[in-house]
PDB file of C-alpha atoms and ligand atoms in Angstrom:
ATOM      1  CA  MET A 962    -117.824-234.457  19.092  1.00 89.00           C
ATOM      2  CA  LYS A 963    -115.784-232.315  16.735  1.00 96.00           C
ATOM      3  CA  PRO A 964    -113.874-229.393  18.260  1.00 98.00           C
ATOM      4  CA  VAL A 965    -115.431-226.011  17.509  1.00 98.00           C
ATOM      5  CA  VAL A 966    -113.307-223.592  15.472  1.00 98.00           C
ATOM      6  CA  LEU A 967    -114.142-219.918  15.139  1.00 98.00           C
ATOM      7  CA  GLN A 968    -113.057-218.605  11.739  1.00 98.00           C
ATOM      8  CA  THR A 969    -112.693-214.815  11.770  1.00 98.00           C
ATOM      9  CA  SER A 970    -112.447-214.084   8.030  1.00 97.00           C
ATOM     10  CA  PRO A 971    -112.548-215.836   4.649  1.00 97.00           C
ATOM     11  CA  MET A 972    -109.650-218.225   4.013  1.00 96.00           C
ATOM     12  CA  LEU A 973    -108.411-220.220   1.019  1.00 96.00           C
ATOM     13  CA  PRO A 974    -110.829-222.940  -0.159  1.00 97.00           C
ATOM     14  CA  LEU A 975    -108.131-225.483   0.754  1.00 94.00           C
ATOM     15  CA  VAL A 976    -108.251-224.321   4.355  1.00 97.00           C
ATOM     16  CA  GLU A 977    -111.984-223.765   4.587  1.00 98.00           C
ATOM     17  CA  ASN A 978    -112.769-227.229   3.191  1.00 98.00           C
ATOM     18  CA  ALA A 979    -110.346-228.966   5.533  1.00 98.00           C
ATOM     19  CA  LEU A 980    -111.677-227.008   8.508  1.00 98.00           C
ATOM     20  CA  LEU A 981    -115.235-228.024   7.637  1.00 98.00           C
ATOM     21  CA  GLU A 982    -114.212-231.674   7.359  1.00 98.00           C
ATOM     22  CA  ARG A 983    -112.454-231.801  10.697  1.00 98.00           C
ATOM     23  CA  TYR A 984    -114.248-229.302  12.912  1.00 98.00           C
ATOM     24  CA  GLU A 985    -117.510-227.598  13.582  1.00 98.00           C
ATOM     25  CA  VAL A 986    -116.786-224.211  12.042  1.00 98.00           C
ATOM     26  CA  LEU A 987    -118.408-221.002  13.268  1.00 98.00           C
ATOM     27  CA  ARG A 988    -118.013-217.982  10.996  1.00 98.00           C
ATOM     28  CA  LEU A 989    -117.499-214.701  12.828  1.00 97.00           C
ATOM     29  CA  ASP A 990    -117.318-212.885   9.479  1.00 96.00           C
ATOM     30  CA  ARG A 991    -120.796-214.083   8.545  1.00 97.00           C
ATOM     31  CA  ALA A 992    -122.478-213.207  11.821  1.00 97.00           C
ATOM     32  CA  PRO A 993    -125.036-210.434  11.251  1.00 96.00           C
ATOM     33  CA  ASP A 994    -124.825-209.382  14.906  1.00 97.00           C
ATOM     34  CA  ARG A 995    -121.327-209.960  16.209  1.00 96.00           C
ATOM     35  CA  SER A 996    -121.981-209.318  19.907  1.00 96.00           C
ATOM     36  CA  ARG A 997    -125.036-211.524  19.953  1.00 97.00           C
ATOM     37  CA  PHE A 998    -123.217-214.253  18.032  1.00 98.00           C
ATOM     38  CA  LEU A 999    -120.318-214.170  20.495  1.00 98.00           C
ATOM     39  CA  ALA A1000    -122.614-214.116  23.517  1.00 98.00           C
ATOM     40  CA  GLU A1001    -124.457-217.189  22.222  1.00 98.00           C
ATOM     41  CA  SER A1002    -121.672-219.213  20.604  1.00 98.00           C
ATOM     42  CA  GLY A1003    -118.448-217.844  22.147  1.00 98.00           C
ATOM     43  CA  PRO A1004    -118.571-220.202  25.136  1.00 98.00           C
ATOM     44  CA  ARG A1005    -118.491-223.253  22.787  1.00 98.00           C
ATOM     45  CA  VAL A1006    -115.385-222.221  20.845  1.00 98.00           C
ATOM     46  CA  ASP A1007    -112.251-224.397  21.275  1.00 98.00           C
ATOM     47  CA  ALA A1008    -109.971-222.700  18.746  1.00 98.00           C
ATOM     48  CA  VAL A1009    -109.680-219.612  16.555  1.00 98.00           C
ATOM     49  CA  ALA A1010    -108.489-219.590  12.946  1.00 98.00           C
ATOM     50  CA  SER A1011    -107.547-215.991  12.170  1.00 98.00           C
ATOM     51  CA  SER A1012    -105.902-213.871   9.525  1.00 96.00           C
ATOM     52  CA  ALA A1013    -104.725-210.276   9.232  1.00 91.00           C
ATOM     53  CA  ARG A1014    -108.111-208.837   8.293  1.00 86.00           C
ATOM     54  CA  VAL A1015    -109.833-209.098  11.680  1.00 94.00           C
ATOM     55  CA  ALA A1016    -108.390-208.097  15.051  1.00 96.00           C
ATOM     56  CA  VAL A1017    -108.225-210.875  17.606  1.00 98.00           C
ATOM     57  CA  ASP A1018    -108.263-208.457  20.515  1.00 98.00           C
ATOM     58  CA  ALA A1019    -108.761-208.867  24.239  1.00 98.00           C
ATOM     59  CA  ALA A1020    -112.538-208.408  23.960  1.00 97.00           C
ATOM     60  CA  LEU A1021    -112.832-211.191  21.392  1.00 98.00           C
ATOM     61  CA  LEU A1022    -110.574-213.520  23.381  1.00 98.00           C
ATOM     62  CA  ASP A1023    -112.553-212.830  26.547  1.00 98.00           C
ATOM     63  CA  ALA A1024    -115.716-213.890  24.733  1.00 98.00           C
ATOM     64  CA  LEU A1025    -114.151-217.342  24.159  1.00 98.00           C
ATOM     65  CA  PRO A1026    -113.602-218.788  27.647  1.00 98.00           C
ATOM     66  CA  ARG A1027    -112.962-222.349  26.429  1.00 97.00           C
ATOM     67  CA  ALA A1028    -110.657-221.510  23.543  1.00 98.00           C
ATOM     68  CA  ARG A1029    -107.090-222.779  23.908  1.00 98.00           C
ATOM     69  CA  ILE A1030    -105.439-221.862  20.604  1.00 98.00           C
ATOM     70  CA  VAL A1031    -105.362-219.069  18.031  1.00 98.00           C
ATOM     71  CA  ALA A1032    -104.007-220.495  14.771  1.00 98.00           C
ATOM     72  CA  HIS A1033    -103.075-217.411  12.762  1.00 98.00           C
ATOM     73  CA  PHE A1034    -102.580-217.281   8.991  1.00 98.00           C
ATOM     74  CA  GLY A1035     -99.498-215.084   8.513  1.00 98.00           C
ATOM     75  CA  VAL A1036     -96.064-214.730  10.045  1.00 98.00           C
ATOM     76  CA  GLY A1037     -96.966-211.321  11.445  1.00 97.00           C
ATOM     77  CA  TYR A1038     -99.585-211.453  14.176  1.00 97.00           C
ATOM     78  CA  ASP A1039     -99.743-207.827  15.244  1.00 96.00           C
ATOM     79  CA  ASN A1040    -103.546-207.956  14.954  1.00 96.00           C
ATOM     80  CA  VAL A1041    -103.640-210.705  17.590  1.00 98.00           C
ATOM     81  CA  ASP A1042    -103.339-209.678  21.243  1.00 98.00           C
ATOM     82  CA  ALA A1043    -100.825-212.432  21.941  1.00 98.00           C
ATOM     83  CA  ALA A1044    -100.018-211.156  25.436  1.00 97.00           C
ATOM     84  CA  HIS A1045    -103.674-211.348  26.439  1.00 98.00           C
ATOM     85  CA  ALA A1046    -103.990-214.777  24.847  1.00 98.00           C
ATOM     86  CA  LYS A1047    -100.978-215.960  26.814  1.00 97.00           C
ATOM     87  CA  ALA A1048    -102.384-214.526  30.031  1.00 97.00           C
ATOM     88  CA  ARG A1049    -105.532-216.556  29.357  1.00 97.00           C
ATOM     89  CA  GLY A1050    -103.419-219.704  28.898  1.00 97.00           C
ATOM     90  CA  MET A1051    -103.915-219.805  25.137  1.00 98.00           C
ATOM     91  CA  VAL A1052    -101.360-220.737  22.497  1.00 98.00           C
ATOM     92  CA  VAL A1053    -100.937-218.464  19.472  1.00 98.00           C
ATOM     93  CA  THR A1054     -99.381-219.925  16.338  1.00 98.00           C
ATOM     94  CA  ASN A1055     -98.214-218.158  13.174  1.00 98.00           C
ATOM     95  CA  THR A1056     -96.873-219.329   9.802  1.00 98.00           C
ATOM     96  CA  PRO A1057     -93.113-218.677   9.742  1.00 98.00           C
ATOM     97  CA  ASP A1058     -90.562-220.093   7.266  1.00 98.00           C
ATOM     98  CA  VAL A1059     -93.028-221.155   4.555  1.00 98.00           C
ATOM     99  CA  LEU A1060     -93.356-217.565   3.299  1.00 98.00           C
ATOM    100  CA  THR A1061     -89.766-216.402   3.786  1.00 98.00           C
ATOM    101  CA  ASP A1062     -88.646-216.989   0.188  1.00 98.00           C
ATOM    102  CA  CYS A1063     -91.601-215.227  -1.413  1.00 98.00           C
ATOM    103  CA  VAL A1064     -91.354-212.214   0.878  1.00 98.00           C
ATOM    104  CA  ALA A1065     -87.605-211.911   0.265  1.00 99.00           C
ATOM    105  CA  ASP A1066     -88.147-212.316  -3.486  1.00 99.00           C
ATOM    106  CA  LEU A1067     -90.561-209.404  -3.469  1.00 99.00           C
ATOM    107  CA  ALA A1068     -88.219-207.250  -1.395  1.00 99.00           C
ATOM    108  CA  ILE A1069     -85.535-207.683  -4.051  1.00 99.00           C
ATOM    109  CA  ALA A1070     -88.028-207.093  -6.863  1.00 99.00           C
ATOM    110  CA  LEU A1071     -89.176-203.850  -5.213  1.00 99.00           C
ATOM    111  CA  MET A1072     -85.607-202.713  -4.601  1.00 99.00           C
ATOM    112  CA  VAL A1073     -84.642-203.260  -8.226  1.00 98.00           C
ATOM    113  CA  ASP A1074     -87.875-201.721  -9.434  1.00 98.00           C
ATOM    114  CA  VAL A1075     -87.663-198.513  -7.439  1.00 98.00           C
ATOM    115  CA  ALA A1076     -84.010-198.010  -8.414  1.00 98.00           C
ATOM    116  CA  ARG A1077     -84.196-199.011 -12.064  1.00 98.00           C
ATOM    117  CA  GLY A1078     -87.730-197.977 -12.931  1.00 98.00           C
ATOM    118  CA  VAL A1079     -89.147-201.311 -14.067  1.00 98.00           C
ATOM    119  CA  THR A1080     -92.826-200.497 -13.529  1.00 98.00           C
ATOM    120  CA  ALA A1081     -92.195-196.842 -14.393  1.00 97.00           C
ATOM    121  CA  GLY A1082     -90.600-198.053 -17.639  1.00 97.00           C
ATOM    122  CA  ASP A1083     -93.609-200.233 -18.323  1.00 98.00           C
ATOM    123  CA  ARG A1084     -95.879-197.208 -17.905  1.00 97.00           C
ATOM    124  CA  TYR A1085     -93.510-195.198 -20.111  1.00 98.00           C
ATOM    125  CA  VAL A1086     -93.734-197.674 -22.986  1.00 98.00           C
ATOM    126  CA  ARG A1087     -97.492-198.145 -22.715  1.00 98.00           C
ATOM    127  CA  ALA A1088     -98.092-194.399 -22.739  1.00 98.00           C
ATOM    128  CA  GLY A1089     -96.111-194.056 -25.975  1.00 98.00           C
ATOM    129  CA  ARG A1090     -93.571-191.789 -24.320  1.00 98.00           C
ATOM    130  CA  TRP A1091     -90.603-193.815 -25.624  1.00 98.00           C
ATOM    131  CA  LEU A1092     -91.459-192.583 -29.124  1.00 98.00           C
ATOM    132  CA  LYS A1093     -90.650-189.071 -27.931  1.00 98.00           C
ATOM    133  CA  GLY A1094     -87.405-189.875 -26.139  1.00 98.00           C
ATOM    134  CA  ALA A1095     -85.540-192.111 -23.729  1.00 98.00           C
ATOM    135  CA  MET A1096     -86.390-192.452 -20.040  1.00 97.00           C
ATOM    136  CA  PRO A1097     -84.233-190.577 -17.542  1.00 97.00           C
ATOM    137  CA  LEU A1098     -81.258-192.555 -16.239  1.00 98.00           C
ATOM    138  CA  ALA A1099     -81.814-194.669 -13.141  1.00 98.00           C
ATOM    139  CA  ALA A1100     -79.800-195.745 -10.082  1.00 98.00           C
ATOM    140  CA  LYS A1101     -77.561-198.843 -10.068  1.00 98.00           C
ATOM    141  CA  VAL A1102     -78.314-201.604  -7.557  1.00 98.00           C
ATOM    142  CA  SER A1103     -75.421-204.102  -7.810  1.00 98.00           C
ATOM    143  CA  GLY A1104     -72.493-203.322  -5.562  1.00 98.00           C
ATOM    144  CA  LYS A1105     -74.430-200.776  -3.504  1.00 98.00           C
ATOM    145  CA  ARG A1106     -74.961-200.698   0.253  1.00 99.00           C
ATOM    146  CA  LEU A1107     -77.952-202.485   1.745  1.00 99.00           C
ATOM    147  CA  GLY A1108     -79.222-201.799   5.248  1.00 99.00           C
ATOM    148  CA  ILE A1109     -81.657-204.320   6.691  1.00 98.00           C
ATOM    149  CA  VAL A1110     -83.987-203.345   9.515  1.00 98.00           C
ATOM    150  CA  GLY A1111     -84.684-206.612  11.312  1.00 98.00           C
ATOM    151  CA  LEU A1112     -82.306-209.463  10.563  1.00 98.00           C
ATOM    152  CA  GLY A1113     -84.746-212.290  11.243  1.00 97.00           C
ATOM    153  CA  ARG A1114     -85.666-215.088   8.900  1.00 97.00           C
ATOM    154  CA  ILE A1115     -86.907-212.757   6.185  1.00 98.00           C
ATOM    155  CA  GLY A1116     -84.113-210.213   6.652  1.00 98.00           C
ATOM    156  CA  ARG A1117     -81.534-212.972   6.277  1.00 98.00           C
ATOM    157  CA  ALA A1118     -83.222-214.273   3.120  1.00 98.00           C
ATOM    158  CA  VAL A1119     -83.101-210.741   1.674  1.00 99.00           C
ATOM    159  CA  ALA A1120     -79.407-210.548   2.594  1.00 98.00           C
ATOM    160  CA  ARG A1121     -78.632-213.885   0.913  1.00 98.00           C
ATOM    161  CA  ARG A1122     -80.225-212.670  -2.299  1.00 98.00           C
ATOM    162  CA  ALA A1123     -78.458-209.296  -2.070  1.00 98.00           C
ATOM    163  CA  GLU A1124     -75.104-211.094  -1.817  1.00 98.00           C
ATOM    164  CA  ALA A1125     -75.659-212.247  -5.402  1.00 98.00           C
ATOM    165  CA  PHE A1126     -75.897-208.538  -6.295  1.00 98.00           C
ATOM    166  CA  ASP A1127     -72.464-207.983  -4.668  1.00 98.00           C
ATOM    167  CA  MET A1128     -74.065-205.649  -2.168  1.00 98.00           C
ATOM    168  CA  GLU A1129     -72.359-204.623   1.036  1.00 98.00           C
ATOM    169  CA  ILE A1130     -74.747-205.511   3.860  1.00 98.00           C
ATOM    170  CA  ARG A1131     -75.310-204.187   7.364  1.00 98.00           C
ATOM    171  CA  TYR A1132     -78.291-204.503   9.657  1.00 98.00           C
ATOM    172  CA  HIS A1133     -80.039-203.015  12.648  1.00 98.00           C
ATOM    173  CA  ASN A1134     -81.614-205.170  15.358  1.00 97.00           C
ATOM    174  CA  ARG A1135     -82.117-204.176  18.958  1.00 94.00           C
ATOM    175  CA  ARG A1136     -79.344-206.596  19.811  1.00 95.00           C
ATOM    176  CA  GLN A1137     -76.458-207.850  17.709  1.00 97.00           C
ATOM    177  CA  ALA A1138     -77.152-211.214  16.075  1.00 95.00           C
ATOM    178  CA  PRO A1139     -74.328-213.440  17.349  1.00 92.00           C
ATOM    179  CA  ASP A1140     -74.192-215.665  14.261  1.00 92.00           C
ATOM    180  CA  SER A1141     -74.390-213.058  11.504  1.00 96.00           C
ATOM    181  CA  PRO A1142     -71.608-212.311   9.003  1.00 96.00           C
ATOM    182  CA  TYR A1143     -72.972-208.772   8.529  1.00 98.00           C
ATOM    183  CA  ALA A1144     -72.018-205.674  10.476  1.00 98.00           C
ATOM    184  CA  TRP A1145     -74.493-204.555  13.136  1.00 98.00           C
ATOM    185  CA  GLU A1146     -75.445-200.901  13.410  1.00 98.00           C
ATOM    186  CA  LYS A1147     -76.652-200.123  16.904  1.00 97.00           C
ATOM    187  CA  SER A1148     -78.331-196.955  15.663  1.00 98.00           C
ATOM    188  CA  LEU A1149     -80.927-197.202  12.915  1.00 98.00           C
ATOM    189  CA  ALA A1150     -80.215-193.599  11.869  1.00 98.00           C
ATOM    190  CA  ASP A1151     -76.532-194.524  11.387  1.00 98.00           C
ATOM    191  CA  LEU A1152     -77.564-197.512   9.264  1.00 98.00           C
ATOM    192  CA  ALA A1153     -79.825-195.258   7.175  1.00 98.00           C
ATOM    193  CA  ARG A1154     -77.010-192.723   6.731  1.00 98.00           C
ATOM    194  CA  TRP A1155     -74.609-195.468   5.621  1.00 98.00           C
ATOM    195  CA  CYS A1156     -76.813-197.371   3.161  1.00 98.00           C
ATOM    196  CA  ASP A1157     -78.198-196.776  -0.316  1.00 99.00           C
ATOM    197  CA  PHE A1158     -81.185-199.070   0.212  1.00 99.00           C
ATOM    198  CA  LEU A1159     -82.957-199.514   3.537  1.00 99.00           C
ATOM    199  CA  VAL A1160     -85.136-202.627   3.579  1.00 99.00           C
ATOM    200  CA  VAL A1161     -87.618-202.927   6.436  1.00 98.00           C
ATOM    201  CA  ALA A1162     -88.103-206.578   7.448  1.00 98.00           C
ATOM    202  CA  THR A1163     -88.889-206.324  11.139  1.00 98.00           C
ATOM    203  CA  SER A1164     -92.117-207.462  12.762  1.00 96.00           C
ATOM    204  CA  GLY A1165     -94.969-205.045  13.391  1.00 96.00           C
ATOM    205  CA  GLY A1166     -96.639-204.253  16.674  1.00 94.00           C
ATOM    206  CA  ALA A1167     -96.163-201.794  19.517  1.00 94.00           C
ATOM    207  CA  GLU A1168     -92.403-202.311  19.827  1.00 94.00           C
ATOM    208  CA  SER A1169     -91.566-201.325  16.256  1.00 97.00           C
ATOM    209  CA  ARG A1170     -94.207-198.631  15.760  1.00 98.00           C
ATOM    210  CA  GLY A1171     -92.670-195.584  14.064  1.00 98.00           C
ATOM    211  CA  LEU A1172     -89.177-197.098  14.209  1.00 98.00           C
ATOM    212  CA  VAL A1173     -88.410-195.677  10.775  1.00 98.00           C
ATOM    213  CA  SER A1174     -88.963-192.139  12.027  1.00 98.00           C
ATOM    214  CA  ALA A1175     -88.662-188.750  10.356  1.00 98.00           C
ATOM    215  CA  ALA A1176     -85.048-188.619  11.591  1.00 98.00           C
ATOM    216  CA  VAL A1177     -84.234-192.033  10.075  1.00 98.00           C
ATOM    217  CA  ILE A1178     -85.813-191.006   6.778  1.00 98.00           C
ATOM    218  CA  GLU A1179     -83.796-187.772   6.856  1.00 98.00           C
ATOM    219  CA  ALA A1180     -80.620-189.798   7.463  1.00 98.00           C
ATOM    220  CA  LEU A1181     -81.352-191.985   4.426  1.00 98.00           C
ATOM    221  CA  GLY A1182     -80.942-188.840   2.394  1.00 98.00           C
ATOM    222  CA  PRO A1183     -81.648-187.717  -1.200  1.00 98.00           C
ATOM    223  CA  LYS A1184     -79.841-190.708  -2.751  1.00 98.00           C
ATOM    224  CA  GLY A1185     -81.382-193.325  -0.470  1.00 98.00           C
ATOM    225  CA  PHE A1186     -84.281-195.661  -1.186  1.00 99.00           C
ATOM    226  CA  LEU A1187     -86.679-197.217   1.328  1.00 99.00           C
ATOM    227  CA  VAL A1188     -88.267-200.637   0.778  1.00 99.00           C
ATOM    228  CA  ASN A1189     -90.956-201.854   3.176  1.00 99.00           C
ATOM    229  CA  ILE A1190     -92.247-205.434   3.099  1.00 98.00           C
ATOM    230  CA  ALA A1191     -92.933-205.585   6.857  1.00 98.00           C
ATOM    231  CA  ARG A1192     -95.780-203.509   8.251  1.00 98.00           C
ATOM    232  CA  GLY A1193     -96.893-199.968   7.493  1.00 98.00           C
ATOM    233  CA  SER A1194     -96.858-199.201  11.216  1.00 98.00           C
ATOM    234  CA  VAL A1195     -93.052-199.516  11.339  1.00 98.00           C
ATOM    235  CA  VAL A1196     -92.652-196.366   9.231  1.00 98.00           C
ATOM    236  CA  ASP A1197     -93.794-192.829  10.069  1.00 98.00           C
ATOM    237  CA  GLU A1198     -95.940-192.702   6.941  1.00 98.00           C
ATOM    238  CA  PRO A1199     -96.724-188.950   6.909  1.00 98.00           C
ATOM    239  CA  ALA A1200     -92.997-188.208   7.320  1.00 98.00           C
ATOM    240  CA  LEU A1201     -92.197-190.609   4.486  1.00 98.00           C
ATOM    241  CA  VAL A1202     -94.779-189.077   2.166  1.00 98.00           C
ATOM    242  CA  ALA A1203     -93.419-185.586   2.873  1.00 98.00           C
ATOM    243  CA  ALA A1204     -89.812-186.692   2.299  1.00 98.00           C
ATOM    244  CA  LEU A1205     -90.746-188.342  -1.002  1.00 98.00           C
ATOM    245  CA  ALA A1206     -92.732-185.341  -2.213  1.00 98.00           C
ATOM    246  CA  GLU A1207     -89.881-182.988  -1.354  1.00 98.00           C
ATOM    247  CA  ARG A1208     -87.256-185.383  -2.827  1.00 98.00           C
ATOM    248  CA  ARG A1209     -85.442-185.582   0.503  1.00 98.00           C
ATOM    249  CA  ILE A1210     -85.100-189.295  -0.247  1.00 98.00           C
ATOM    250  CA  ALA A1211     -84.699-190.796  -3.710  1.00 98.00           C
ATOM    251  CA  GLY A1212     -87.652-193.149  -3.612  1.00 98.00           C
ATOM    252  CA  ALA A1213     -89.646-195.804  -1.817  1.00 98.00           C
ATOM    253  CA  ALA A1214     -91.102-199.180  -2.705  1.00 99.00           C
ATOM    254  CA  LEU A1215     -93.937-200.131  -0.415  1.00 98.00           C
ATOM    255  CA  ASP A1216     -95.908-203.344  -0.111  1.00 98.00           C
ATOM    256  CA  VAL A1217     -97.472-202.348   3.211  1.00 98.00           C
ATOM    257  CA  PHE A1218     -99.247-199.263   4.499  1.00 98.00           C
ATOM    258  CA  ALA A1219    -100.526-197.790   7.733  1.00 97.00           C
ATOM    259  CA  ASP A1220    -104.227-198.175   6.876  1.00 96.00           C
ATOM    260  CA  GLU A1221    -104.593-200.920   4.257  1.00 96.00           C
ATOM    261  CA  PRO A1222    -106.103-201.030   1.720  1.00 96.00           C
ATOM    262  CA  ARG A1223    -106.115-197.241   1.809  1.00 97.00           C
ATOM    263  CA  VAL A1224    -102.925-195.714   0.378  1.00 98.00           C
ATOM    264  CA  PRO A1225    -102.220-192.020   1.000  1.00 97.00           C
ATOM    265  CA  GLU A1226    -103.470-190.022  -1.975  1.00 97.00           C
ATOM    266  CA  ALA A1227    -100.191-188.078  -2.082  1.00 96.00           C
ATOM    267  CA  LEU A1228     -98.243-191.272  -2.882  1.00 97.00           C
ATOM    268  CA  LEU A1229    -100.361-192.053  -5.926  1.00 96.00           C
ATOM    269  CA  ALA A1230     -99.211-188.888  -7.659  1.00 93.00           C
ATOM    270  CA  LEU A1231     -95.470-189.467  -7.119  1.00 96.00           C
ATOM    271  CA  ASP A1232     -93.199-191.040  -9.730  1.00 92.00           C
ATOM    272  CA  ASN A1233     -90.451-191.997  -7.246  1.00 95.00           C
ATOM    273  CA  VAL A1234     -92.534-194.689  -5.562  1.00 98.00           C
ATOM    274  CA  VAL A1235     -93.497-198.258  -6.355  1.00 98.00           C
ATOM    275  CA  LEU A1236     -96.703-199.422  -4.683  1.00 98.00           C
ATOM    276  CA  THR A1237     -97.938-203.002  -4.343  1.00 98.00           C
ATOM    277  CA  PRO A1238    -101.050-204.231  -2.497  1.00 98.00           C
ATOM    278  CA  HIS A1239     -99.510-206.319   0.325  1.00 98.00           C
ATOM    279  CA  ILE A1240     -98.563-209.184  -1.975  1.00 98.00           C
ATOM    280  CA  ALA A1241     -95.241-210.337  -0.517  1.00 98.00           C
ATOM    281  CA  SER A1242     -96.581-213.775   0.461  1.00 98.00           C
ATOM    282  CA  ALA A1243     -99.285-213.834  -2.200  1.00 98.00           C
ATOM    283  CA  THR A1244     -98.291-216.735  -4.431  1.00 98.00           C
ATOM    284  CA  THR A1245    -100.399-219.849  -4.861  1.00 98.00           C
ATOM    285  CA  ASP A1246     -97.571-222.004  -3.540  1.00 98.00           C
ATOM    286  CA  THR A1247     -96.857-219.970  -0.437  1.00 98.00           C
ATOM    287  CA  ARG A1248    -100.442-219.220   0.517  1.00 98.00           C
ATOM    288  CA  ALA A1249    -101.215-222.960   0.253  1.00 98.00           C
ATOM    289  CA  ALA A1250     -98.254-223.752   2.502  1.00 98.00           C
ATOM    290  CA  MET A1251     -99.367-221.091   4.995  1.00 98.00           C
ATOM    291  CA  GLY A1252    -102.892-222.520   5.000  1.00 98.00           C
ATOM    292  CA  GLN A1253    -101.564-226.033   5.497  1.00 98.00           C
ATOM    293  CA  LEU A1254     -99.530-224.848   8.468  1.00 98.00           C
ATOM    294  CA  VAL A1255    -102.659-223.341  10.063  1.00 98.00           C
ATOM    295  CA  LEU A1256    -104.375-226.726   9.646  1.00 98.00           C
ATOM    296  CA  ASP A1257    -101.334-228.634  10.908  1.00 98.00           C
ATOM    297  CA  ASN A1258    -101.062-226.423  13.981  1.00 98.00           C
ATOM    298  CA  LEU A1259    -104.698-227.061  14.873  1.00 98.00           C
ATOM    299  CA  ALA A1260    -104.401-230.796  14.221  1.00 98.00           C
ATOM    300  CA  ALA A1261    -101.199-231.140  16.245  1.00 98.00           C
ATOM    301  CA  PHE A1262    -102.660-229.131  19.099  1.00 98.00           C
ATOM    302  CA  PHE A1263    -105.846-231.178  19.288  1.00 98.00           C
ATOM    303  CA  GLU A1264    -103.962-234.483  18.942  1.00 97.00           C
ATOM    304  CA  THR A1265    -100.960-233.888  21.178  1.00 98.00           C
ATOM    305  CA  GLY A1266    -101.636-230.684  23.106  1.00 97.00           C
ATOM    306  CA  ARG A1267     -98.608-229.095  21.408  1.00 98.00           C
ATOM    307  CA  ALA A1268     -98.717-226.753  18.430  1.00 98.00           C
ATOM    308  CA  LEU A1269     -96.028-226.833  15.724  1.00 98.00           C
ATOM    309  CA  THR A1270     -95.166-223.146  15.439  1.00 98.00           C
ATOM    310  CA  PRO A1271     -96.190-221.275  18.583  1.00 98.00           C
ATOM    311  CA  VAL A1272     -95.076-217.640  18.659  1.00 97.00           C
TER     312      VAL A1272
HETATM  313  C1  8YV B 592    -100.512-211.625   5.463  1.00 61.38           C
HETATM  314  C2  8YV B 592     -98.323-211.114   6.060  1.00 61.38           C
HETATM  315  O1  8YV B 592    -100.645-212.339   6.615  1.00 61.38           O
HETATM  316  O2  8YV B 592     -97.625-213.161   6.935  1.00 61.38           O
HETATM  317  C3  8YV B 592     -97.730-211.958   7.110  1.00 61.38           C
HETATM  318  O3  8YV B 592     -97.355-211.395   8.136  1.00 61.38           O
HETATM  319  O4  8YV B 592     -98.229-209.932   6.077  1.00 61.38           O
HETATM  320  C4  8YV B 592     -99.100-211.716   4.982  1.00 61.38           C
HETATM  321  O5  8YV B 592     -98.677-212.966   4.649  1.00 61.38           O
HETATM  322  C5  8YV B 592    -101.495-211.987   4.460  1.00 61.38           C
HETATM  323  O6  8YV B 592    -102.089-210.790   4.133  1.00 61.38           O
HETATM  324  C6  8YV B 592    -102.523-212.958   4.919  1.00 61.38           C
HETATM  325  O7  8YV B 592    -103.463-212.375   5.766  1.00 61.38           O
END
């Protein structure tokens, strides 16, 4: 008998095909009546394969009394109620490490873009505005001060890349990282006041909600730029939009938003922002590696009782 896997949303063909080969797959996303589907099939489910699109909340977990593992596609698992899963004796796995490079690459790309006007310059050329005159001067990146919110795997990868730009680097974590060469700022507002670029790389969820508050944004100041490749929930989005509109900060480059895929209308009209549709991990290479890690976690768990990357 093949184990039964509940898939909550569409996944890469690579993952879906392998799941179908190895398991009996039940598709929550294709169920016309979710409650009925869960009442009938929930008790048979051994494992969940999830991604960011669908919440794996307490109610869903409670409908799966046999399930022992949630194998999540993504390093961030703020849409999974991991505490409830743990209380039910379930393992939750995520996909760390394999996406670190791509996410850090995009953070640097966004930082350079928002400061130097790469995509704005592209729009400028396409609109024929260059024929009428040069673009306004931009802000320099190399040698500037970088503040990192969340010096985890991704934060460190951003820092390594920023070193090649001769940037001075400090970070804010709740606690000082014992093995870091960078200066720790206990107060995030102090870090924001000090830096030219504030890159948000901390995990989402209740603990970091609104961490980049109106006061932090104020401290960043009219010459400071914000880059967010973490979660929209970490930033007070209305406060950010207001600060950008009133030029109380220089600009923002955002890959994540509070209510994706909806982006506040006010941001679309601003020229001091760069907006991308949550693409930090979205390369063929990295998404394949993330998918493989979901499969490997399930396989290891069913074979040995131990997952590879539990959270
Ligand atoms: C998403 C991400 O998971 O890994 C993360 O935390 O934000 C992304 O890689 C991606 O949208 C897949 O659902």
